[in-house]
Coordinates of C-alpha atoms (C1' of nucleotides) in Angstrom, one line a residue:
Chain A
M8 CA 68.2 24.9 -20.0
A9 CA 70.7 23.2 -22.2
E10 CA 71.7 20.9 -19.3
E11 CA 68.2 19.6 -19.2
E12 CA 68.3 18.3 -22.6
G13 CA 67.5 14.6 -22.8
A14 CA 67.5 14.3 -19.0
L15 CA 65.6 11.5 -17.3
P16 CA 63.0 12.5 -14.7
P17 CA 64.8 12.8 -11.3
K18 CA 65.1 9.4 -9.6
S19 CA 63.2 11.0 -6.6
D20 CA 60.2 10.6 -9.0
F21 CA 60.9 6.9 -9.1
S22 CA 58.0 5.5 -11.1
A23 CA 58.6 8.1 -13.8
W24 CA 62.3 7.5 -13.8
Y25 CA 62.0 3.7 -13.9
N26 CA 59.8 3.8 -16.8
D27 CA 61.8 6.3 -18.8
L28 CA 65.1 4.6 -18.0
L29 CA 63.8 1.3 -19.3
W30 CA 63.5 2.4 -22.9
R31 CA 66.2 5.2 -22.7
A32 CA 68.9 2.7 -21.5
E33 CA 67.4 0.1 -24.0
I34 CA 66.5 -2.4 -21.4
M35 CA 63.0 -3.2 -22.1
D36 CA 60.5 -2.1 -24.8
V37 CA 57.1 -1.9 -23.2
R38 CA 55.2 -1.4 -26.5
Y39 CA 54.5 -5.0 -27.2
P40 CA 50.8 -5.1 -27.7
V41 CA 49.8 -7.5 -25.0
K42 CA 49.3 -6.5 -21.4
G43 CA 52.0 -7.6 -19.2
L44 CA 54.4 -8.9 -21.8
Y45 CA 57.5 -6.9 -22.6
V46 CA 60.4 -7.1 -25.0
W47 CA 64.1 -7.5 -24.0
Y48 CA 66.2 -5.0 -26.0
P49 CA 69.5 -6.5 -26.9
H50 CA 71.3 -4.3 -24.3
G51 CA 68.9 -5.2 -21.6
F52 CA 69.3 -8.8 -22.6
A53 CA 73.0 -8.5 -22.3
I54 CA 72.7 -7.3 -18.7
R55 CA 70.4 -10.4 -18.1
R56 CA 72.9 -12.6 -19.7
H57 CA 75.8 -11.5 -17.4
V58 CA 73.5 -11.6 -14.4
Y59 CA 72.1 -15.0 -15.1
G60 CA 75.5 -16.2 -16.0
L61 CA 76.7 -15.6 -12.6
L62 CA 73.5 -17.2 -11.1
R63 CA 74.1 -20.3 -13.3
E64 CA 77.7 -20.7 -12.4
M65 CA 76.8 -20.4 -8.7
M66 CA 73.9 -22.9 -9.0
D67 CA 76.1 -25.2 -11.0
R68 CA 78.4 -25.7 -7.9
S69 CA 75.8 -27.9 -6.3
H70 CA 72.9 -28.3 -8.6
Q71 CA 72.4 -29.6 -12.3
E72 CA 70.7 -27.7 -14.8
T73 CA 67.6 -29.3 -16.6
L74 CA 64.6 -28.3 -18.8
F75 CA 61.0 -29.3 -18.4
P76 CA 58.0 -28.6 -20.6
L77 CA 56.0 -25.4 -20.5
L78 CA 52.7 -27.3 -20.6
I79 CA 51.3 -29.2 -17.7
P80 CA 48.3 -31.4 -18.0
E81 CA 45.3 -30.5 -16.0
H82 CA 45.2 -33.7 -13.9
E83 CA 48.7 -33.3 -12.8
F84 CA 48.2 -29.7 -12.0
M85 CA 45.1 -30.3 -10.0
K86 CA 46.7 -32.8 -7.6
E87 CA 47.9 -30.8 -4.7
A88 CA 45.0 -28.9 -3.2
E89 CA 46.7 -26.0 -1.5
H90 CA 48.9 -25.5 -4.5
I91 CA 45.8 -25.3 -6.7
K92 CA 44.1 -22.8 -4.5
G93 CA 47.2 -20.6 -4.6
F94 CA 47.4 -20.5 -8.3
E95 CA 44.2 -21.5 -10.2
D96 CA 43.1 -17.9 -10.7
E97 CA 46.3 -17.0 -12.4
V98 CA 46.7 -19.9 -14.8
Y99 CA 46.5 -19.5 -18.6
W100 CA 45.0 -22.6 -20.3
V101 CA 45.6 -24.2 -23.6
T102 CA 42.3 -25.7 -24.5
H103 CA 42.5 -26.1 -28.4
G104 CA 44.8 -27.7 -30.8
G105 CA 43.9 -26.0 -34.0
K106 CA 40.1 -26.0 -34.1
D107 CA 39.8 -29.0 -31.9
Q108 CA 39.2 -28.9 -28.3
L109 CA 41.8 -30.8 -26.4
D110 CA 40.8 -33.8 -24.3
V111 CA 43.0 -32.7 -21.5
P112 CA 43.4 -29.0 -21.0
L113 CA 47.1 -27.9 -20.7
A114 CA 48.2 -25.3 -18.1
L115 CA 50.9 -22.8 -19.0
R116 CA 53.3 -23.3 -16.0
P117 CA 52.8 -20.6 -13.5
T118 CA 55.7 -22.5 -11.7
S119 CA 56.9 -26.0 -12.3
E120 CA 56.2 -28.2 -9.3
T121 CA 53.4 -30.0 -10.9
A122 CA 55.6 -30.5 -14.1
I123 CA 58.6 -31.7 -12.4
Y124 CA 57.4 -33.9 -9.5
P125 CA 55.7 -36.5 -11.4
M126 CA 58.9 -37.1 -13.1
Y127 CA 60.8 -37.0 -9.7
A128 CA 58.5 -39.8 -8.6
L129 CA 60.0 -41.9 -11.5
W130 CA 63.5 -40.8 -10.9
V131 CA 63.7 -41.1 -7.1
R132 CA 64.1 -44.9 -6.1
S133 CA 66.5 -45.1 -3.3
H134 CA 68.2 -43.1 -0.6
A135 CA 71.3 -43.2 -2.8
D136 CA 69.5 -41.1 -5.3
L137 CA 69.3 -38.4 -2.7
P138 CA 69.7 -35.5 -2.4
L139 CA 68.5 -34.6 -5.8
R140 CA 69.1 -30.9 -6.7
L141 CA 68.0 -29.7 -10.1
Y142 CA 67.1 -26.1 -11.5
Q143 CA 65.9 -24.6 -14.7
I144 CA 65.8 -21.2 -16.2
V145 CA 62.5 -20.8 -18.1
N146 CA 59.6 -18.5 -18.7
T147 CA 56.4 -18.8 -16.7
F148 CA 53.0 -17.3 -17.1
R149 CA 50.6 -15.8 -14.6
Y150 CA 47.4 -14.1 -15.4
E151 CA 48.1 -11.1 -13.2
T152 CA 45.0 -9.1 -12.5
K153 CA 46.9 -6.3 -10.7
H154 CA 48.8 -3.5 -12.4
T155 CA 51.5 -5.1 -14.4
R156 CA 55.0 -3.4 -14.4
P157 CA 58.1 -4.3 -16.6
L158 CA 60.5 -6.7 -14.7
I159 CA 58.4 -6.5 -11.7
R160 CA 54.9 -7.7 -12.2
L161 CA 54.5 -9.7 -15.4
R162 CA 52.2 -12.0 -17.2
E163 CA 55.1 -13.8 -18.7
I164 CA 58.1 -14.1 -16.4
T165 CA 60.8 -14.6 -18.9
S166 CA 63.6 -15.5 -16.6
F167 CA 62.5 -17.6 -13.7
K168 CA 65.5 -19.7 -12.3
E169 CA 63.7 -22.2 -10.2
A170 CA 65.4 -25.1 -8.2
H171 CA 63.7 -28.2 -7.0
T172 CA 65.4 -30.4 -4.5
V173 CA 64.5 -33.9 -2.9
H174 CA 65.9 -35.1 0.5
S175 CA 65.6 -38.0 2.8
T176 CA 64.5 -36.1 5.9
W177 CA 62.8 -32.8 6.8
N178 CA 66.0 -31.8 8.5
D179 CA 68.0 -32.4 5.4
A180 CA 65.5 -30.3 3.4
Q181 CA 65.8 -27.6 6.0
E182 CA 69.7 -27.6 5.6
Q183 CA 69.1 -27.2 1.9
V184 CA 66.9 -24.1 2.7
E185 CA 69.7 -22.6 4.4
A186 CA 72.1 -23.5 1.7
A187 CA 69.8 -21.9 -0.8
I188 CA 69.6 -18.7 1.3
A189 CA 73.3 -18.6 1.4
I190 CA 73.5 -18.9 -2.4
Y191 CA 70.9 -16.1 -2.8
Q192 CA 72.8 -13.8 -0.4
E193 CA 76.0 -14.4 -2.2
F194 CA 74.3 -13.7 -5.5
Y195 CA 72.9 -10.3 -4.3
D196 CA 76.1 -9.5 -2.7
R197 CA 77.8 -9.8 -6.0
L198 CA 75.1 -7.6 -7.5
C199 CA 75.9 -5.1 -4.8
I200 CA 72.2 -5.2 -3.7
P201 CA 71.6 -5.3 0.1
V202 CA 68.8 -7.7 1.1
I203 CA 66.5 -8.4 3.9
V204 CA 65.9 -12.2 4.7
S205 CA 62.8 -13.0 6.7
K206 CA 60.2 -15.7 7.2
R207 CA 56.9 -14.9 5.7
P208 CA 53.8 -15.1 7.7
E209 CA 51.6 -18.2 7.4
W210 CA 49.1 -16.5 5.1
D211 CA 51.7 -15.4 2.7
K212 CA 53.8 -18.6 2.3
F213 CA 54.0 -20.6 -1.0
P214 CA 50.9 -22.6 -1.4
G215 CA 51.8 -26.0 -0.4
A216 CA 55.0 -25.1 1.7
D217 CA 55.7 -25.6 5.3
Y218 CA 57.3 -22.3 5.4
T219 CA 58.8 -19.7 3.2
I220 CA 61.9 -17.6 3.6
A221 CA 61.9 -14.5 1.5
I222 CA 64.6 -12.2 0.3
D223 CA 63.5 -8.5 -0.1
T224 CA 65.2 -5.4 -1.0
V225 CA 64.0 -1.9 -0.8
M226 CA 63.4 0.3 -3.8
P227 CA 64.3 4.0 -4.0
D228 CA 60.6 5.0 -3.2
G229 CA 60.7 3.0 -0.1
K230 CA 58.6 0.1 -1.2
T231 CA 60.0 -3.4 -0.7
L232 CA 60.5 -5.8 -3.6
Q233 CA 60.6 -9.6 -3.2
I234 CA 63.6 -10.8 -5.1
G235 CA 64.0 -14.4 -4.1
T236 CA 62.0 -17.0 -2.1
V237 CA 63.0 -20.4 -0.5
H238 CA 60.4 -22.8 0.3
H239 CA 60.4 -25.8 2.6
L240 CA 57.9 -28.2 1.1
G241 CA 58.0 -30.7 3.7
D242 CA 56.5 -34.1 2.5
H243 CA 53.2 -32.3 1.0
F244 CA 54.2 -32.7 -2.7
S245 CA 56.0 -36.0 -2.2
R246 CA 52.8 -37.5 -0.8
T247 CA 50.6 -36.0 -3.5
F248 CA 53.1 -37.1 -6.3
S249 CA 54.3 -40.2 -4.6
I250 CA 58.0 -39.4 -4.4
M251 CA 59.3 -42.2 -2.4
Y252 CA 62.6 -43.7 -1.8
E253 CA 63.7 -47.0 -0.1
D254 CA 65.8 -46.3 3.0
A255 CA 68.8 -48.1 4.2
L256 CA 66.5 -50.7 6.0
G257 CA 64.5 -51.5 3.0
A258 CA 61.5 -49.5 4.0
Q259 CA 59.5 -47.0 1.6
Q260 CA 59.7 -43.5 2.8
Y261 CA 58.2 -40.3 1.5
A262 CA 60.8 -37.8 0.5
H263 CA 61.1 -34.1 1.7
Q264 CA 61.5 -31.3 -0.7
T265 CA 62.4 -27.7 -1.2
C266 CA 62.1 -25.3 -4.0
Y267 CA 63.4 -21.7 -4.4
G268 CA 63.5 -19.2 -7.1
I269 CA 64.7 -15.9 -8.5
S270 CA 63.3 -13.9 -11.4
E271 CA 64.1 -11.0 -13.6
R272 CA 63.1 -8.9 -10.4
S273 CA 66.7 -9.2 -9.7
I274 CA 67.4 -7.1 -12.8
A275 CA 64.7 -4.6 -11.7
A276 CA 66.5 -4.3 -8.3
L277 CA 69.8 -4.0 -9.9
I278 CA 68.8 -1.2 -12.1
S279 CA 66.7 0.6 -9.4
V280 CA 69.2 0.3 -6.5
H281 CA 72.2 1.6 -8.4
G282 CA 70.8 3.9 -11.1
D283 CA 71.0 7.7 -10.8
D284 CA 69.7 10.8 -12.6
R285 CA 71.9 10.1 -15.6
G286 CA 70.8 6.7 -16.1
L287 CA 72.0 3.1 -15.5
V288 CA 74.9 2.4 -13.0
L289 CA 76.0 -1.3 -13.0
P290 CA 78.7 -3.1 -11.1
P291 CA 81.3 -3.5 -13.9
E292 CA 81.0 -7.3 -13.8
F293 CA 77.4 -7.0 -15.3
S294 CA 77.7 -4.0 -17.6
P295 CA 77.5 -5.0 -21.1
V296 CA 80.1 -2.4 -22.1
Q297 CA 82.7 -2.2 -19.3
V298 CA 85.0 0.3 -21.1
V299 CA 84.0 2.7 -23.8
V300 CA 86.8 4.4 -25.7
I301 CA 85.9 7.8 -26.9
P302 CA 88.3 9.5 -29.3
I303 CA 88.6 13.3 -29.2
P304 CA 89.5 13.8 -32.8
I305 CA 90.4 17.5 -33.3
G306 CA 91.1 18.9 -36.8
K307 CA 94.2 17.6 -38.6
R308 CA 95.1 15.1 -35.9
K309 CA 91.9 13.1 -36.4
D310 CA 93.3 10.1 -38.1
E311 CA 96.2 9.9 -35.5
V312 CA 93.5 9.9 -32.6
L313 CA 91.4 7.3 -34.2
L314 CA 94.4 5.1 -34.8
A315 CA 95.4 5.4 -31.2
A316 CA 91.9 4.9 -29.9
S317 CA 91.5 1.6 -31.9
R318 CA 94.9 0.4 -30.5
L319 CA 93.5 1.0 -27.0
L320 CA 90.4 -1.1 -27.8
E321 CA 92.4 -3.8 -29.2
T322 CA 94.6 -3.9 -26.0
L323 CA 91.5 -4.0 -23.8
Q324 CA 89.7 -6.6 -25.7
K325 CA 92.7 -8.8 -25.8
A326 CA 92.8 -8.7 -22.0
G327 CA 89.2 -10.0 -21.9
I328 CA 87.6 -6.6 -21.1
R329 CA 84.3 -5.9 -22.7
A330 CA 85.3 -2.8 -24.5
R331 CA 83.8 -0.7 -27.3
L332 CA 85.2 2.1 -29.5
D333 CA 82.6 4.9 -30.1
D334 CA 83.8 6.4 -33.3
R335 CA 80.6 7.9 -34.4
D336 CA 80.6 11.4 -35.8
L337 CA 79.1 13.0 -32.6
R338 CA 80.6 15.5 -30.2
P339 CA 82.3 13.7 -27.3
G340 CA 79.8 15.2 -24.8
A341 CA 76.9 13.6 -26.6
K342 CA 78.8 10.2 -26.2
Y343 CA 79.4 10.7 -22.6
Y344 CA 75.7 11.1 -21.9
Y345 CA 74.8 8.2 -24.3
W346 CA 77.1 5.8 -22.5
E347 CA 76.3 7.0 -19.1
M348 CA 72.7 6.4 -19.7
R349 CA 73.5 2.7 -20.7
G350 CA 75.7 2.1 -17.6
A351 CA 79.0 1.8 -19.3
A352 CA 81.3 1.3 -16.2
L353 CA 84.3 3.3 -17.5
R354 CA 85.0 5.8 -20.1
I355 CA 88.5 6.3 -21.5
E356 CA 89.1 9.4 -23.5
I357 CA 92.0 10.1 -25.8
G358 CA 92.8 13.1 -27.7
P359 CA 95.9 14.8 -29.1
R360 CA 96.9 16.2 -25.6
D361 CA 96.7 12.6 -24.2
I362 CA 98.7 11.1 -27.0
D363 CA 101.5 13.8 -26.4
A364 CA 101.5 12.9 -22.7
G365 CA 101.3 9.1 -23.2
M366 CA 98.3 9.0 -21.0
V367 CA 94.5 8.6 -21.2
V368 CA 91.8 10.2 -19.1
S369 CA 89.7 7.6 -17.4
V370 CA 86.3 8.4 -15.8
T371 CA 84.2 5.8 -14.1
R372 CA 80.4 5.7 -14.1
T373 CA 80.3 6.9 -10.5
G374 CA 82.5 9.8 -11.4
Q375 CA 86.0 8.7 -10.3
R376 CA 88.4 10.6 -12.6
S377 CA 92.1 9.7 -13.2
Q378 CA 94.8 9.5 -15.8
I379 CA 96.2 6.2 -16.9
P380 CA 99.5 5.7 -18.6
V381 CA 99.0 4.0 -21.9
D382 CA 101.6 1.4 -21.5
Q383 CA 99.8 0.3 -18.3
L384 CA 96.4 0.6 -19.7
V385 CA 95.0 -2.9 -18.7
S386 CA 96.2 -2.8 -15.1
G387 CA 95.2 0.7 -14.8
V388 CA 91.7 0.0 -16.0
T389 CA 91.4 -3.1 -13.8
D390 CA 92.4 -1.1 -10.7
V391 CA 90.0 1.6 -11.3
L392 CA 87.0 -0.7 -12.1
G393 CA 88.1 -3.0 -9.1
G394 CA 87.0 -0.3 -6.7
E395 CA 83.7 0.5 -8.3
A396 CA 81.6 -2.5 -6.9
A397 CA 82.9 -2.0 -3.4
R398 CA 81.8 1.7 -3.5
M399 CA 78.4 0.7 -4.9
K400 CA 77.9 -1.9 -2.2
V401 CA 78.6 0.6 0.6
R402 CA 76.3 3.2 -0.9
A403 CA 73.5 0.7 -1.5
G404 CA 73.9 -0.7 2.0
E405 CA 73.7 2.7 3.7
M406 CA 70.5 3.3 1.7
L407 CA 69.0 0.3 2.9
R408 CA 69.9 0.7 6.5
S409 CA 68.6 4.2 6.5
R410 CA 65.1 2.9 5.3
I411 CA 64.7 0.3 8.1
R412 CA 63.6 1.7 11.5
P413 CA 62.3 0.3 14.7
A414 CA 58.8 1.5 15.8
G415 CA 57.5 1.3 19.4
T416 CA 54.4 3.3 18.8
T417 CA 51.6 3.5 16.1
D418 CA 53.0 6.9 15.0
E419 CA 56.5 5.7 14.7
L420 CA 55.1 2.7 12.7
V421 CA 53.2 4.8 10.3
A422 CA 56.1 7.2 9.8
A423 CA 58.6 4.3 9.3
V424 CA 56.4 2.5 6.8
G425 CA 56.0 5.7 5.0
E426 CA 59.8 5.9 4.4
G427 CA 60.7 2.1 4.2
V428 CA 60.3 -0.8 6.5
A429 CA 59.4 -0.8 10.1
V430 CA 60.6 -3.3 12.7
V431 CA 57.9 -3.8 15.3
S432 CA 56.9 -6.3 17.9
W433 CA 54.0 -8.5 16.9
C434 CA 52.4 -11.4 18.8
G435 CA 51.7 -13.7 15.9
E436 CA 48.0 -13.3 15.9
K437 CA 46.4 -12.6 12.5
N438 CA 44.0 -10.0 13.9
C439 CA 46.9 -8.0 15.1
A440 CA 48.6 -8.4 11.7
D441 CA 45.6 -7.0 10.0
S442 CA 45.6 -4.0 12.3
L443 CA 49.4 -3.5 11.5
E444 CA 48.5 -3.6 7.8
E445 CA 45.4 -1.4 8.2
V446 CA 47.1 1.5 10.0
T447 CA 50.1 1.6 7.6
G448 CA 48.6 0.5 4.3
G449 CA 51.6 -1.8 4.2
S450 CA 52.0 -5.5 4.9
V451 CA 53.6 -7.8 7.3
L452 CA 56.6 -8.9 5.5
G453 CA 58.0 -11.4 7.9
T454 CA 59.7 -12.4 11.1
E455 CA 62.9 -13.8 12.0
A456 CA 64.8 -11.2 10.1
R457 CA 68.4 -11.6 9.5
L458 CA 69.3 -8.1 9.9
G459 CA 71.8 -8.1 12.8
D460 CA 70.9 -6.0 15.8
I461 CA 68.2 -3.3 15.1
G462 CA 67.6 -2.5 18.9
G463 CA 65.0 -0.4 20.5
I464 CA 62.2 -2.8 19.8
P465 CA 59.8 -3.6 22.8
T466 CA 58.9 -7.1 23.4
A467 CA 55.2 -6.3 23.6
C468 CA 53.0 -6.6 20.5
L469 CA 52.4 -3.1 19.3
I470 CA 48.6 -3.9 18.9
C471 CA 47.6 -6.1 21.7
G472 CA 50.5 -5.8 24.2
S473 CA 51.0 -9.5 24.7
N474 CA 54.3 -11.1 24.1
G475 CA 55.6 -10.6 20.6
K476 CA 58.7 -10.9 18.4
A477 CA 60.4 -8.7 15.9
T478 CA 58.5 -8.3 12.7
L479 CA 58.9 -6.4 9.5
V480 CA 56.2 -4.2 8.0
G481 CA 56.4 -2.4 4.8
R482 CA 54.7 -1.5 1.6
A483 CA 55.4 -4.1 -1.0
Y484 CA 55.5 -4.2 -4.8
Chain B
rG12 C1' 39.0 -5.2 -7.1
rG13 C1' 37.2 0.3 -7.8
rG14 C1' 37.8 4.9 -10.0
rG15 C1' 40.0 8.5 -13.2
rU16 C1' 43.0 10.3 -17.5
rA17 C1' 45.0 9.2 -22.3
rG18 C1' 46.6 6.8 -27.2
rU19 C1' 48.3 11.4 -33.6
rA20 C1' 55.6 9.6 -37.4
rG21 C1' 61.2 7.0 -33.3
rG22 C1' 60.0 10.8 -29.1
rG23 C1' 56.9 15.3 -27.5
rU24 C1' 52.5 18.0 -28.8
rA25 C1' 48.3 21.0 -31.6
rG26 C1' 43.9 19.8 -34.1
rC27 C1' 38.6 16.8 -31.9
rC28 C1' 33.5 20.1 -28.7
rU29 C1' 31.7 22.8 -34.0
rG30 C1' 33.2 16.3 -39.5
rG31 C1' 35.5 19.2 -45.5
rU32 C1' 43.0 22.7 -48.5
rC33 C1' 45.1 19.2 -42.5
rC34 C1' 50.5 19.2 -47.3
rA35 C1' 50.0 20.7 -39.0
rU36 C1' 54.2 21.5 -35.7
rC37 C1' 58.6 20.8 -32.6
rC38 C1' 62.8 17.5 -31.2
rU39 C1' 67.1 14.4 -28.0
rA40 C1' 64.2 10.5 -34.3
rG41 C1' 65.6 8.2 -39.2
rA42 C1' 68.1 9.0 -44.3
rG43 C1' 71.4 12.3 -47.0
rC44 C1' 75.1 16.3 -48.0
rG45 C1' 78.5 19.9 -46.0
rU46 C1' 80.9 22.4 -42.1
rU47 C1' 82.3 20.6 -37.1
rU48 C1' 84.3 17.7 -32.6
rG49 C1' 88.2 18.1 -24.8
rG50 C1' 80.5 17.5 -21.4
rG51 C1' 74.3 17.1 -25.2
rA52 C1' 77.2 21.3 -32.5
rC53 C1' 75.1 23.8 -36.8
rG54 C1' 73.0 24.7 -41.9
rC55 C1' 70.3 22.7 -46.0
rU56 C1' 67.5 18.6 -48.2
rU57 C1' 64.3 14.7 -47.0
rU58 C1' 61.4 10.5 -44.5
rG59 C1' 57.3 9.4 -41.7
rA60 C1' 51.2 9.3 -38.1
rC61 C1' 46.1 9.8 -36.5
rG62 C1' 45.9 2.3 -31.2
rG63 C1' 42.5 -1.8 -33.4
rC64 C1' 37.9 -3.3 -35.6
rG65 C1' 33.0 -2.0 -37.1
rG66 C1' 29.3 1.9 -37.8
rU67 C1' 27.2 6.9 -39.4
rU68 C1' 28.4 10.1 -43.8
rC69 C1' 29.3 12.2 -50.4
rG70 C1' 33.5 12.8 -46.9
rA71 C1' 36.0 10.7 -40.3
rA72 C1' 42.2 12.1 -36.6
rU73 C1' 37.3 14.6 -35.4
rC74 C1' 30.7 11.7 -34.3
rC75 C1' 28.9 6.7 -32.3
rG76 C1' 29.9 1.3 -30.5
rC77 C1' 33.0 -2.5 -29.1
rC78 C1' 38.1 -4.0 -28.0
rC79 C1' 43.2 -3.4 -27.1
rU80 C1' 47.1 -0.8 -24.5
rA81 C1' 49.3 2.7 -21.1
rC82 C1' 49.8 5.9 -16.9
rC83 C1' 47.9 7.9 -12.2
rC84 C1' 44.9 7.6 -7.6
rC85 C1' 42.1 4.6 -4.0
rA86 C1' 40.7 -0.6 -1.3

RNA sequence: GGGGUAGUAGGGUAGCCUGGUCCAUCCUAGAGCGUUUGGGACGCUUUGACGGCGGUUCGAAUCCGCCCUACCCCA
């Protein structure tokens, strides 16, 4: 069928859809010849730039940006016992300089606590230095043994935004945890990605943390994707790295810390949550091309149409809209498909008919069609685009809610995890969690979920029947 | 962690068992020319590959070994 030409696999076949979309929409090229490392196409990188631009802007309100080295000396990396246990199997080591073996092996950071905290020990002197809130956006390396996936499970995480804060007291650090969660919620709200916030179980918390709050979303195949974490580090690291301050009374005190991060999984979620069978769909704020102008140049009025189109382009660009003119010698239909694949938020068509009417045809990526008078182009475009994000937010929110279901019996649990996320009652015992995971093939995501009222959840642990609390179970990426 | 399956031009494939005119083929690929253009245009010309390294052989996409990479399924 002609309509099938160049089509993506349907989104219902999510894995195939995702792999195909990545290169067809020019986001990532997966052909780099090293496992787990992928290349950003310029178009994908432009999406990243807009997403991380927002993240940076939000972080800058209460943090300062910094940059620490990629390499961490072995003796620093090996200081914090729990931390080592959590990461040592995934660390790449630089052992040679040229042909010489290094005296001190250097770790490629899998995360930067052990790079940053020795410096924090030097920088923090007094309670007046606190709170200290820094972040950096860097690449990190993890020797993943599981199946790698572009943007999702990587050996080089190219875009890790990690924040590291220092506070006087445990409670101050806890407040920072809440502040960080609020930032991340706002961030994902802007991306129109609905999230689930919950507290990870003990065995799944960050190595060296008091507790971990995770932010998950649900992918189109019903599996959850962790797209942000916030860790309360207590004084574990400050004791290890001697991060101390002199309090108001002149006594030396160990500081309390938090750290939290977001990676390019945010981009994976953005693409996956909103995309459709025709390709990328992006909130206009993050689309590299917000408006594409497509001339419909028929016969002898070709020059006239092209001139009108380039005037439109100029008007849009002057108004600060990321606009492009597609004047390639292709049929208009081919261009529509091309830009839909790449997630252009709005298409403006102009042909002889439109010129005569003093109007242009506008079609949003989600299919809202209208006509805009040429002399009100900018306000018309702004209006039409303004509604897109809200529509996407509603649609994605409904999708997420439909994937979360309470379960009071084992059958309901298995069914719910098959479709998405189950909310069950769990007593808190590891044995019962193991059972929950075993019958579902999923994992216990967390407790204390901030979901509003789910309702319909018994208080008795689904496994053992003793007193339990609401717990999320799902299959995770 | 365990098991499959596969890698041939930008993409998709045939050929492989049974080494040799294999100058293979198709396209939504690239370059060029012309006709075209309101939802994936057409004609002609043309470009371009056997995942990597090593081995066997007069001769390897094809046989052998090692490695790399990808996808799927199961703990």
